[in-house]
Amino acid sequence: MRFRPREAFSPSPGYQLLPMRFRRLPWDPEKAFVSSMAGDWLLMGMEDLQRFVSHELPAHSPLLADLQARHLAVAETSRSSFAPLLSQYRSRKSYLVGGPALHIFVVSLRCHHTCSYCQVSRQQTTATEFDMAGTHARQAVERLFEWPSQELTIEFQGGEPLLNFEQVKAITTLIVERNRSAKRSLRFVLASTLHDLTEAQLDFLEEHRFKLSTSLDGPEWLHNANRPRPGRDSYARTIQGIDLGRRRLGEDAVSALTTLTKRSLEVPEAIIDEYRKLGLHSISLRPLSPYGFATKSAPRTGYTTEDYLVFYKRAFEHLMAVNRGGYPMDETYASLLLSQLLSPFGHGYVDLRSPSGAGLGAIIYDYDGRVYPSDEARMLAAMGDRSFCLGDVSQPVSTWLSSPAMTTLLDAGVTEALPTCSDCAYVPLCGADPIEHYARQGDPMGHRPSSDFCKRNMGLLDFLLERYEKADRDTKRLMEAWATPKGEMEEAQDAAA
Ligand code: SF4
């Protein structure tokens, strides 16, 4: 529920209310989560909340001081100002300054695998017509430097980008040359199975300080079942690739992502233990997306959001036990939500931005020269729906920004203005994700009460909040460390062990 602005600013002796929203706690309906428009929050009793909004709190009550510190009220003195609230709001939305930082080049759709849940339209390894051509690559690099972002992450994806490694080299070399005058800060990432990685490729990756991101779904039986390829040796090849990459690029240069199928939901502990066995300190437990081949195989590999949340809570408890046992490991989505809850800063995660991060936080240059605001928009196009295609690499960035696709994204991309979200106490911490809502519900604004995106985020925020509030001191410290950079996480873990 949200208090209307007219009430929120109505004058009253002692203090003024600032815009706020509240949500009764599902685990304790006598209490509420109360949030400011900039995402500061506190838990308070419903009776106190009633007294607060009725202007009945005494001027010197500690609760009122707390509410003022969290930008939920302002004292009615001549020195009062909204500046602290607005400054906090600017920090939260700092990701809007600078333009898209993530630029994904899809250099080929070819792939060795035939994963049932594949989210792109993979092609046979011999189908070279699905490789990015040199003209498209050169035009895409020109466009890249039209954006104002000082920090650019350039990620190569596929299909399998190693199958068109010559284009990875050509694009990287061109970007480095162009950057001699542009002077941006560059970071290169290769998202690959790492199968068939050669020493010559590693020479190049090492020279340009690439980071490697690979897919690992869990123990050998699960990974191979999820990711069929000729020889049924996907797991062994991935492990070999991780070893090679680490040896040449450094221990921290390789990260892994897991995709969760129905089978995976039964074994959260085994998946986490596999990551631990391989010395990985971060795991991403992301649910399947409603795109690409995943939709066709949904009855076999798919699951409900409720099933996912049950799995997630079990995985979270195991991760806490692993951390308490002396091995630091975080889960990336929990870290992101906790950083939203426990820190005042904005983040770079595209799906949880408002306005939407699609097109404002990331840009995808597809193999055929078309340009998309997110990987999900590209997947939709691969399924025959180009509603979110921004244009192509022969056009200037200004043409993409004035495209009908961008207008739709901006119309449906401000979470605070969406029906249901506008009244939700979690809105300062959540996002719009118009493309997922279009893919699942046929409408970029979406219907939040029946939206999986909403169910997942509300479920996870409720869970993390309850877990944090009821946690012992050491667990609290671990959760706070997840919300902060890695070094601090290891210190907190040492303290908890
Ligand atoms: S998507 Fe759901 S949880 Fe997120 S702000 Fe909207 S209503 Fe709240």
GROMACS .gro file of N, CA and C and ligand atoms in nm, residues 415 420-421 424 426-427 430-431 448 453-454 457-458, ligand 1:
model
   47
  415THR      N    1   0.930   0.114  -1.324
  415THR     CA    2   0.859   0.029  -1.228
  415THR      C    3   0.766   0.109  -1.138
  420THR      N    4   0.018  -0.194  -0.974
  420THR     CA    5   0.059  -0.284  -0.864
  420THR      C    6   0.197  -0.246  -0.810
  421CYS      N    7   0.299  -0.236  -0.900
  421CYS     CA    8   0.433  -0.197  -0.852
  421CYS      C    9   0.428  -0.059  -0.785
  424CYS      N   10   0.374  -0.099  -0.432
  424CYS     CA   11   0.448  -0.207  -0.364
  424CYS      C   12   0.566  -0.150  -0.285
  426TYR      N   13   0.833  -0.289  -0.212
  426TYR     CA   14   0.963  -0.333  -0.264
  426TYR      C   15   1.004  -0.258  -0.391
  427VAL      N   16   0.920  -0.167  -0.440
  427VAL     CA   17   0.948  -0.107  -0.571
  427VAL      C   18   1.085  -0.038  -0.580
  430CYS      N   19   1.328  -0.313  -0.682
  430CYS     CA   20   1.287  -0.409  -0.784
  430CYS      C   21   1.304  -0.349  -0.924
  431GLY      N   22   1.258  -0.420  -1.026
  431GLY     CA   23   1.274  -0.372  -1.163
  431GLY      C   24   1.149  -0.395  -1.246
  448ARG      N   25   0.117  -0.783  -1.277
  448ARG     CA   26   0.204  -0.825  -1.165
  448ARG      C   27   0.142  -0.934  -1.076
  453PHE      N   28   0.788  -1.310  -1.267
  453PHE     CA   29   0.895  -1.217  -1.228
  453PHE      C   30   0.864  -1.158  -1.090
  454CYS      N   31   0.738  -1.113  -1.073
  454CYS     CA   32   0.697  -1.052  -0.946
  454CYS      C   33   0.697  -1.157  -0.834
  457ASN      N   34   1.061  -1.226  -0.734
  457ASN     CA   35   1.129  -1.118  -0.660
  457ASN      C   36   1.065  -1.092  -0.525
  458MET      N   37   0.931  -1.096  -0.521
  458MET     CA   38   0.865  -1.073  -0.393
  458MET      C   39   0.896  -1.188  -0.298
  498SF4     S1   40   0.742  -0.665  -0.962
  498SF4    FE1   41   0.625  -0.728  -0.780
  498SF4     S2   42   0.778  -0.723  -0.613
  498SF4    FE2   43   0.858  -0.602  -0.782
  498SF4     S3   44   0.790  -0.392  -0.739
  498SF4    FE3   45   0.639  -0.483  -0.877
  498SF4     S4   46   0.478  -0.562  -0.739
  498SF4    FE4   47   0.664  -0.529  -0.614
   0.00000   0.00000   0.00000
